[in-house]
PDB file of C-alpha atoms in Angstrom:
ATOM      1  CA  UNK A   1      75.591  92.531  82.054  1.00  0.00           C
ATOM      2  CA  UNK A   2      79.170  93.081  81.067  1.00  0.00           C
ATOM      3  CA  UNK A   3      78.594  95.588  79.391  1.00  0.00           C
ATOM      4  CA  UNK A   4      76.480  97.922  81.026  1.00  0.00           C
ATOM      5  CA  UNK A   5      78.091 101.605  81.280  1.00  0.00           C
ATOM      6  CA  UNK A   6      79.433 102.048  84.357  1.00  0.00           C
ATOM      7  CA  UNK A   7      78.184 104.806  86.400  1.00  0.00           C
ATOM      8  CA  UNK A   8      80.256 107.528  88.431  1.00  0.00           C
ATOM      9  CA  UNK A   9      78.456 105.599  91.533  1.00  0.00           C
ATOM     10  CA  UNK A  10      79.659 102.240  90.758  1.00  0.00           C
ATOM     11  CA  UNK A  11      83.316 103.688  90.063  1.00  0.00           C
ATOM     12  CA  UNK A  12      83.104 105.782  93.499  1.00  0.00           C
ATOM     13  CA  UNK A  13      82.614 102.373  95.086  1.00  0.00           C
ATOM     14  CA  UNK A  14      85.385 100.193  93.304  1.00  0.00           C
ATOM     15  CA  UNK A  15      88.281 102.952  94.332  1.00  0.00           C
ATOM     16  CA  UNK A  16      87.064 102.386  97.896  1.00  0.00           C
ATOM     17  CA  UNK A  17      87.076  98.948  97.564  1.00  0.00           C
ATOM     18  CA  UNK A  18      91.318  99.240  95.541  1.00  0.00           C
ATOM     19  CA  UNK A  19      92.164 101.277  98.552  1.00  0.00           C
ATOM     20  CA  UNK A  20      91.040  98.799 101.512  1.00  0.00           C
ATOM     21  CA  UNK A  21      93.247  95.805  99.154  1.00  0.00           C
ATOM     22  CA  UNK A  22      95.635  98.455  98.742  1.00  0.00           C
ATOM     23  CA  UNK A  23      95.753  99.118 102.371  1.00  0.00           C
ATOM     24  CA  UNK A  24      95.718  95.675 103.869  1.00  0.00           C
ATOM     25  CA  UNK A  25      91.824  95.882 104.831  1.00  0.00           C
ATOM     26  CA  UNK A  26      89.374  93.068 104.828  1.00  0.00           C
ATOM     27  CA  UNK A  27      87.341  93.698 101.298  1.00  0.00           C
ATOM     28  CA  UNK A  28      83.873  93.347 103.698  1.00  0.00           C
ATOM     29  CA  UNK A  29      80.716  94.925 102.991  1.00  0.00           C
ATOM     30  CA  UNK A  30      81.807  96.415 106.726  1.00  0.00           C
ATOM     31  CA  UNK A  31      84.521  98.057 105.524  1.00  0.00           C
ATOM     32  CA  UNK A  32      83.327  99.655 102.756  1.00  0.00           C
ATOM     33  CA  UNK A  33      80.956 101.055 104.972  1.00  0.00           C
ATOM     34  CA  UNK A  34      82.961 102.287 107.372  1.00  0.00           C
ATOM     35  CA  UNK A  35      85.202 103.892 104.397  1.00  0.00           C
ATOM     36  CA  UNK A  36      82.021 105.427 102.431  1.00  0.00           C
ATOM     37  CA  UNK A  37      79.630 106.751 105.626  1.00  0.00           C
ATOM     38  CA  UNK A  38      76.771 105.214 103.951  1.00  0.00           C
ATOM     39  CA  UNK A  39      74.038 103.087 105.496  1.00  0.00           C
ATOM     40  CA  UNK A  40      74.317  98.873 104.577  1.00  0.00           C
ATOM     41  CA  UNK A  41      71.231  98.724 102.621  1.00  0.00           C
ATOM     42  CA  UNK A  42      73.005 101.097 100.487  1.00  0.00           C
ATOM     43  CA  UNK A  43      76.348  99.612 100.612  1.00  0.00           C
ATOM     44  CA  UNK A  44      74.556  96.044  99.611  1.00  0.00           C
ATOM     45  CA  UNK A  45      72.623  97.233  97.205  1.00  0.00           C
ATOM     46  CA  UNK A  46      75.626  98.488  95.436  1.00  0.00           C
ATOM     47  CA  UNK A  47      77.326  95.452  95.781  1.00  0.00           C
ATOM     48  CA  UNK A  48      74.739  94.063  94.223  1.00  0.00           C
ATOM     49  CA  UNK A  49      75.187  96.015  91.403  1.00  0.00           C
ATOM     50  CA  UNK A  50      78.837  95.081  91.229  1.00  0.00           C
ATOM     51  CA  UNK A  51      78.257  91.542  91.259  1.00  0.00           C
ATOM     52  CA  UNK A  52      75.853  91.882  88.490  1.00  0.00           C
ATOM     53  CA  UNK A  53      77.859  94.010  85.940  1.00  0.00           C
ATOM     54  CA  UNK A  54      80.693  91.640  86.645  1.00  0.00           C
ATOM     55  CA  UNK A  55      83.441  94.184  88.575  1.00  0.00           C
ATOM     56  CA  UNK A  56      83.173  91.755  91.560  1.00  0.00           C
ATOM     57  CA  UNK A  57      82.263  88.008  92.706  1.00  0.00           C
ATOM     58  CA  UNK A  58      82.104  87.193  96.438  1.00  0.00           C
ATOM     59  CA  UNK A  59      82.985  84.186  98.636  1.00  0.00           C
ATOM     60  CA  UNK A  60      80.845  82.024 100.940  1.00  0.00           C
ATOM     61  CA  UNK A  61      82.452  84.149 103.489  1.00  0.00           C
ATOM     62  CA  UNK A  62      81.028  87.645 102.255  1.00  0.00           C
ATOM     63  CA  UNK A  63      84.406  88.521 101.202  1.00  0.00           C
ATOM     64  CA  UNK A  64      84.546  90.944  97.799  1.00  0.00           C
ATOM     65  CA  UNK A  65      87.379  89.909  95.450  1.00  0.00           C
ATOM     66  CA  UNK A  66      87.621  91.761  92.101  1.00  0.00           C
ATOM     67  CA  UNK A  67      87.298  90.039  88.658  1.00  0.00           C
ATOM     68  CA  UNK A  68      89.743  90.820  86.689  1.00  0.00           C
ATOM     69  CA  UNK A  69      87.282  93.372  84.620  1.00  0.00           C
ATOM     70  CA  UNK A  70      86.927  94.863  87.835  1.00  0.00           C
ATOM     71  CA  UNK A  71      90.690  95.060  88.634  1.00  0.00           C
ATOM     72  CA  UNK A  72      91.477  96.902  85.592  1.00  0.00           C
ATOM     73  CA  UNK A  73      88.585  99.426  86.402  1.00  0.00           C
ATOM     74  CA  UNK A  74      89.118 100.502  89.059  1.00  0.00           C
ATOM     75  CA  UNK A  75      92.966 100.708  89.536  1.00  0.00           C
ATOM     76  CA  UNK A  76      92.539 103.055  85.924  1.00  0.00           C
ATOM     77  CA  UNK A  77      90.323 105.164  88.207  1.00  0.00           C
ATOM     78  CA  UNK A  78      92.582 105.363  91.015  1.00  0.00           C
ATOM     79  CA  UNK A  79      95.365 106.274  89.246  1.00  0.00           C
ATOM     80  CA  UNK A  80      93.214 109.258  87.227  1.00  0.00           C
ATOM     81  CA  UNK A  81      91.851 110.064  90.333  1.00  0.00           C
ATOM     82  CA  UNK A  82      95.032 110.783  91.971  1.00  0.00           C
ATOM     83  CA  UNK A  83      96.420 112.007  88.952  1.00  0.00           C
ATOM     84  CA  UNK A  84      94.040 114.589  89.134  1.00  0.00           C
ATOM     85  CA  UNK A  85      94.577 115.429  92.576  1.00  0.00           C
ATOM     86  CA  UNK A  86      98.533 116.212  91.894  1.00  0.00           C
ATOM     87  CA  UNK A  87      97.516 118.387  88.763  1.00  0.00           C
ATOM     88  CA  UNK A  88      95.395 119.937  91.229  1.00  0.00           C
ATOM     89  CA  UNK A  89      97.666 120.858  93.323  1.00  0.00           C
ATOM     90  CA  UNK A  90     101.124 121.751  91.466  1.00  0.00           C
ATOM     91  CA  UNK A  91      99.420 123.317  88.293  1.00  0.00           C
ATOM     92  CA  UNK A  92      96.361 125.191  89.306  1.00  0.00           C
ATOM     93  CA  UNK A  93      97.719 125.690  93.314  1.00  0.00           C
ATOM     94  CA  UNK A  94      95.223 124.500  94.658  1.00  0.00           C
ATOM     95  CA  UNK A  95      95.895 123.421  98.095  1.00  0.00           C
ATOM     96  CA  UNK A  96      96.553 119.910  99.291  1.00  0.00           C
ATOM     97  CA  UNK A  97      93.588 119.563 101.577  1.00  0.00           C
ATOM     98  CA  UNK A  98      91.479 120.794  99.842  1.00  0.00           C
ATOM     99  CA  UNK A  99      91.673 118.601  96.343  1.00  0.00           C
ATOM    100  CA  UNK A 100      90.093 114.832  97.494  1.00  0.00           C
ATOM    101  CA  UNK A 101      86.448 115.484  96.746  1.00  0.00           C
ATOM    102  CA  UNK A 102      86.780 117.882  93.495  1.00  0.00           C
ATOM    103  CA  UNK A 103      89.554 115.120  92.248  1.00  0.00           C
ATOM    104  CA  UNK A 104      86.620 112.791  92.529  1.00  0.00           C
ATOM    105  CA  UNK A 105      83.937 114.743  90.561  1.00  0.00           C
ATOM    106  CA  UNK A 106      86.583 115.987  87.700  1.00  0.00           C
ATOM    107  CA  UNK A 107      87.983 112.280  87.501  1.00  0.00           C
ATOM    108  CA  UNK A 108      84.548 110.146  86.417  1.00  0.00           C
ATOM    109  CA  UNK A 109      85.038 112.375  83.094  1.00  0.00           C
ATOM    110  CA  UNK A 110      88.586 113.112  82.094  1.00  0.00           C
ATOM    111  CA  UNK A 111      89.523 111.974  78.823  1.00  0.00           C
ATOM    112  CA  UNK A 112      92.290 109.496  78.233  1.00  0.00           C
ATOM    113  CA  UNK A 113      93.731 112.171  76.382  1.00  0.00           C
ATOM    114  CA  UNK A 114      93.244 114.912  78.972  1.00  0.00           C
ATOM    115  CA  UNK A 115      95.333 112.097  80.792  1.00  0.00           C
ATOM    116  CA  UNK A 116      97.852 112.399  78.388  1.00  0.00           C
ATOM    117  CA  UNK A 117      98.054 116.089  78.702  1.00  0.00           C
ATOM    118  CA  UNK A 118      98.105 116.248  83.233  1.00  0.00           C
ATOM    119  CA  UNK A 119     100.205 113.938  83.271  1.00  0.00           C
ATOM    120  CA  UNK A 120     102.691 115.555  81.213  1.00  0.00           C
ATOM    121  CA  UNK A 121     101.622 118.985  83.027  1.00  0.00           C
ATOM    122  CA  UNK A 122     103.127 116.822  86.568  1.00  0.00           C
ATOM    123  CA  UNK A 123     106.527 116.643  85.317  1.00  0.00           C
ATOM    124  CA  UNK A 124     108.397 113.017  87.448  1.00  0.00           C
ATOM    125  CA  UNK A 125     105.673 113.967  90.484  1.00  0.00           C
ATOM    126  CA  UNK A 126     105.245 109.256  91.499  1.00  0.00           C
ATOM    127  CA  UNK A 127     102.441 110.399  94.338  1.00  0.00           C
ATOM    128  CA  UNK A 128      98.979 112.500  95.433  1.00  0.00           C
ATOM    129  CA  UNK A 129      99.759 114.883  97.259  1.00  0.00           C
ATOM    130  CA  UNK A 130      98.790 112.868  99.982  1.00  0.00           C
ATOM    131  CA  UNK A 131     101.284 110.706  99.425  1.00  0.00           C
ATOM    132  CA  UNK A 132      99.276 107.678  97.512  1.00  0.00           C
ATOM    133  CA  UNK A 133     100.654 106.373  94.172  1.00  0.00           C
ATOM    134  CA  UNK A 134      99.422 107.733  91.224  1.00  0.00           C
ATOM    135  CA  UNK A 135     100.355 104.233  89.528  1.00  0.00           C
ATOM    136  CA  UNK A 136      99.266 101.764  91.824  1.00  0.00           C
ATOM    137  CA  UNK A 137     101.242  98.847  92.482  1.00  0.00           C
ATOM    138  CA  UNK A 138     104.495 101.102  93.593  1.00  0.00           C
ATOM    139  CA  UNK A 139     103.186 101.794  96.874  1.00  0.00           C
ATOM    140  CA  UNK A 140     105.720 102.486  99.812  1.00  0.00           C
ATOM    141  CA  UNK A 141     105.319 100.727 103.076  1.00  0.00           C
ATOM    142  CA  UNK A 142     104.765 102.271 106.329  1.00  0.00           C
ATOM    143  CA  UNK A 143     103.915 102.020 109.823  1.00  0.00           C
ATOM    144  CA  UNK A 144     101.360 104.273 111.875  1.00  0.00           C
ATOM    145  CA  UNK A 145     102.921 107.130 113.791  1.00  0.00           C
ATOM    146  CA  UNK A 146     101.251 105.582 116.267  1.00  0.00           C
ATOM    147  CA  UNK A 147     102.979 103.118 116.846  1.00  0.00           C
ATOM    148  CA  UNK A 148     106.867 104.842 116.783  1.00  0.00           C
ATOM    149  CA  UNK A 149     108.411 105.017 120.049  1.00  0.00           C
ATOM    150  CA  UNK A 150     109.821 108.366 121.743  1.00  0.00           C
ATOM    151  CA  UNK A 151     113.593 109.321 120.379  1.00  0.00           C
ATOM    152  CA  UNK A 152     113.150 107.276 116.437  1.00  0.00           C
ATOM    153  CA  UNK A 153     113.493 109.482 113.616  1.00  0.00           C
ATOM    154  CA  UNK A 154     110.354 109.744 110.804  1.00  0.00           C
ATOM    155  CA  UNK A 155     109.295 110.145 107.336  1.00  0.00           C
ATOM    156  CA  UNK A 156     106.332 111.113 106.927  1.00  0.00           C
ATOM    157  CA  UNK A 157     104.883 108.701 103.664  1.00  0.00           C
ATOM    158  CA  UNK A 158     101.276 109.380 103.148  1.00  0.00           C
ATOM    159  CA  UNK A 159      97.316 109.957 105.006  1.00  0.00           C
ATOM    160  CA  UNK A 160      96.159 106.926 104.682  1.00  0.00           C
ATOM    161  CA  UNK A 161      92.441 109.315 105.448  1.00  0.00           C
ATOM    162  CA  UNK A 162      91.987 111.107 103.189  1.00  0.00           C
ATOM    163  CA  UNK A 163      88.800 113.090 104.188  1.00  0.00           C
ATOM    164  CA  UNK A 164      88.684 116.587 103.920  1.00  0.00           C
ATOM    165  CA  UNK A 165      88.270 117.536 107.667  1.00  0.00           C
ATOM    166  CA  UNK A 166      91.438 115.287 108.409  1.00  0.00           C
ATOM    167  CA  UNK A 167      93.446 116.069 105.694  1.00  0.00           C
ATOM    168  CA  UNK A 168      92.712 120.328 106.945  1.00  0.00           C
ATOM    169  CA  UNK A 169      93.728 118.919 110.154  1.00  0.00           C
ATOM    170  CA  UNK A 170      97.530 117.943 109.750  1.00  0.00           C
ATOM    171  CA  UNK A 171      97.689 120.197 107.292  1.00  0.00           C
ATOM    172  CA  UNK A 172      97.280 122.744 109.791  1.00  0.00           C
ATOM    173  CA  UNK A 173      99.337 120.398 112.165  1.00  0.00           C
ATOM    174  CA  UNK A 174     101.772 121.204 109.291  1.00  0.00           C
ATOM    175  CA  UNK A 175     102.537 117.408 108.529  1.00  0.00           C
ATOM    176  CA  UNK A 176     102.772 116.809 105.090  1.00  0.00           C
ATOM    177  CA  UNK A 177     104.716 114.107 102.897  1.00  0.00           C
ATOM    178  CA  UNK A 178     108.352 113.601 103.416  1.00  0.00           C
ATOM    179  CA  UNK A 179     108.613 115.748 106.656  1.00  0.00           C
ATOM    180  CA  UNK A 180     111.244 114.283 108.329  1.00  0.00           C
ATOM    181  CA  UNK A 181     111.230 114.761 111.926  1.00  0.00           C
ATOM    182  CA  UNK A 182     112.117 113.303 115.358  1.00  0.00           C
ATOM    183  CA  UNK A 183     109.202 111.669 117.843  1.00  0.00           C
ATOM    184  CA  UNK A 184     109.318 113.500 120.810  1.00  0.00           C
ATOM    185  CA  UNK A 185     105.943 112.292 122.490  1.00  0.00           C
ATOM    186  CA  UNK A 186     103.311 109.677 122.590  1.00  0.00           C
ATOM    187  CA  UNK A 187     100.665 109.167 124.510  1.00  0.00           C
ATOM    188  CA  UNK A 188      96.795 111.433 123.432  1.00  0.00           C
ATOM    189  CA  UNK A 189      99.079 113.206 121.388  1.00  0.00           C
ATOM    190  CA  UNK A 190     102.427 112.413 119.403  1.00  0.00           C
ATOM    191  CA  UNK A 191     104.330 115.703 118.827  1.00  0.00           C
ATOM    192  CA  UNK A 192     106.880 114.683 116.012  1.00  0.00           C
ATOM    193  CA  UNK A 193     110.049 117.469 116.351  1.00  0.00           C
ATOM    194  CA  UNK A 194     111.745 118.980 113.548  1.00  0.00           C
ATOM    195  CA  UNK A 195     114.883 121.046 112.696  1.00  0.00           C
ATOM    196  CA  UNK A 196     114.663 124.622 113.531  1.00  0.00           C
ATOM    197  CA  UNK A 197     113.000 124.214 116.812  1.00  0.00           C
ATOM    198  CA  UNK A 198     109.297 123.657 114.956  1.00  0.00           C
ATOM    199  CA  UNK A 199     107.206 120.691 116.828  1.00  0.00           C
ATOM    200  CA  UNK A 200     104.294 119.179 115.544  1.00  0.00           C
ATOM    201  CA  UNK A 201     100.515 117.705 117.275  1.00  0.00           C
ATOM    202  CA  UNK A 202      98.583 115.843 116.382  1.00  0.00           C
ATOM    203  CA  UNK A 203      95.922 112.981 118.687  1.00  0.00           C
ATOM    204  CA  UNK A 204      96.179 110.131 119.146  1.00  0.00           C
ATOM    205  CA  UNK A 205      93.716 108.112 116.726  1.00  0.00           C
ATOM    206  CA  UNK A 206      94.786 110.962 113.663  1.00  0.00           C
ATOM    207  CA  UNK A 207      98.217 109.539 114.229  1.00  0.00           C
ATOM    208  CA  UNK A 208      97.041 106.352 113.598  1.00  0.00           C
ATOM    209  CA  UNK A 209      96.580 107.131 109.628  1.00  0.00           C
ATOM    210  CA  UNK A 210      99.425 108.501 109.811  1.00  0.00           C
ATOM    211  CA  UNK A 211     101.683 106.725 107.477  1.00  0.00           C
ATOM    212  CA  UNK A 212     105.187 107.121 107.829  1.00  0.00           C
ATOM    213  CA  UNK A 213     109.065 105.519 107.439  1.00  0.00           C
ATOM    214  CA  UNK A 214     110.579 105.047 111.009  1.00  0.00           C
ATOM    215  CA  UNK A 215     114.148 104.245 112.646  1.00  0.00           C
ATOM    216  CA  UNK A 216     113.671 102.382 114.887  1.00  0.00           C
ATOM    217  CA  UNK A 217     110.684 101.142 113.127  1.00  0.00           C
ATOM    218  CA  UNK A 218     108.418  99.093 114.599  1.00  0.00           C
ATOM    219  CA  UNK A 219     106.142  96.487 113.110  1.00  0.00           C
ATOM    220  CA  UNK A 220     104.170  96.501 110.495  1.00  0.00           C
ATOM    221  CA  UNK A 221     100.564  96.408 110.884  1.00  0.00           C
ATOM    222  CA  UNK A 222      97.577  98.065 108.867  1.00  0.00           C
ATOM    223  CA  UNK A 223      95.630 101.031 110.633  1.00  0.00           C
ATOM    224  CA  UNK A 224      92.086 100.588 112.183  1.00  0.00           C
ATOM    225  CA  UNK A 225      89.611  99.981 110.373  1.00  0.00           C
ATOM    226  CA  UNK A 226      86.689 102.335 111.951  1.00  0.00           C
ATOM    227  CA  UNK A 227      89.887 105.238 111.109  1.00  0.00           C
ATOM    228  CA  UNK A 228      90.282 104.685 107.626  1.00  0.00           C
ATOM    229  CA  UNK A 229      87.353 106.892 106.177  1.00  0.00           C
ATOM    230  CA  UNK A 230      88.163 108.411 102.770  1.00  0.00           C
ATOM    231  CA  UNK A 231      85.109 111.048 102.263  1.00  0.00           C
ATOM    232  CA  UNK A 232      82.783 113.453 103.769  1.00  0.00           C
ATOM    233  CA  UNK A 233      80.218 112.251 102.297  1.00  0.00           C
ATOM    234  CA  UNK A 234      79.992 109.936  99.915  1.00  0.00           C
ATOM    235  CA  UNK A 235      76.741 107.891  97.834  1.00  0.00           C
ATOM    236  CA  UNK A 236      73.737 106.537  99.551  1.00  0.00           C
ATOM    237  CA  UNK A 237      73.339 109.029 102.567  1.00  0.00           C
TER     238      UNK A 237
END
């Protein structure tokens, strides 16, 4: 029923599927389950609802695809979510490692008028505080920090994993989008050395989800699906 009002839960899942597509990950129920940290029955029930309401289709191989309506709705919801994150961080001075979950709740209630005012308030910012483009389709491609060779120059582009526990971890390590440095160590931990002697250490698993521009650059690849988690909770638990 295409006229059925969309629910916040459906919008959450559309965001997740959009994010999987944007990241280059297969649009499968298994990847949705990993991203949302929910049980298989909950994911399959939600996918059935999204199919019923005309937002996604499933092929014979069980891979999901957006309908035209679903793609437009997902992109608009992602834009609102990232806009709210930037507004909370830049205008309300909320720590950037704490805005993701709040934006999850607020973005669903955003009116076009409030969205326009928030857009004006953030000025010329083009990304959320974690480096994702506010306007989908303007994503800067990067490579996982975990792949970059010792001695290479890097600039952090974004944090693919927006779970707040991970964001707190990378912030405590001193990483943020735009930071530039040199990879000093690779192994169980990755060390980025910056000007004035600062050194930023993250685990190899977290480095998998830190997208960077590197010189010299390793081959591009998608980060590991099991490590790309959007939040700490989610529907269906």
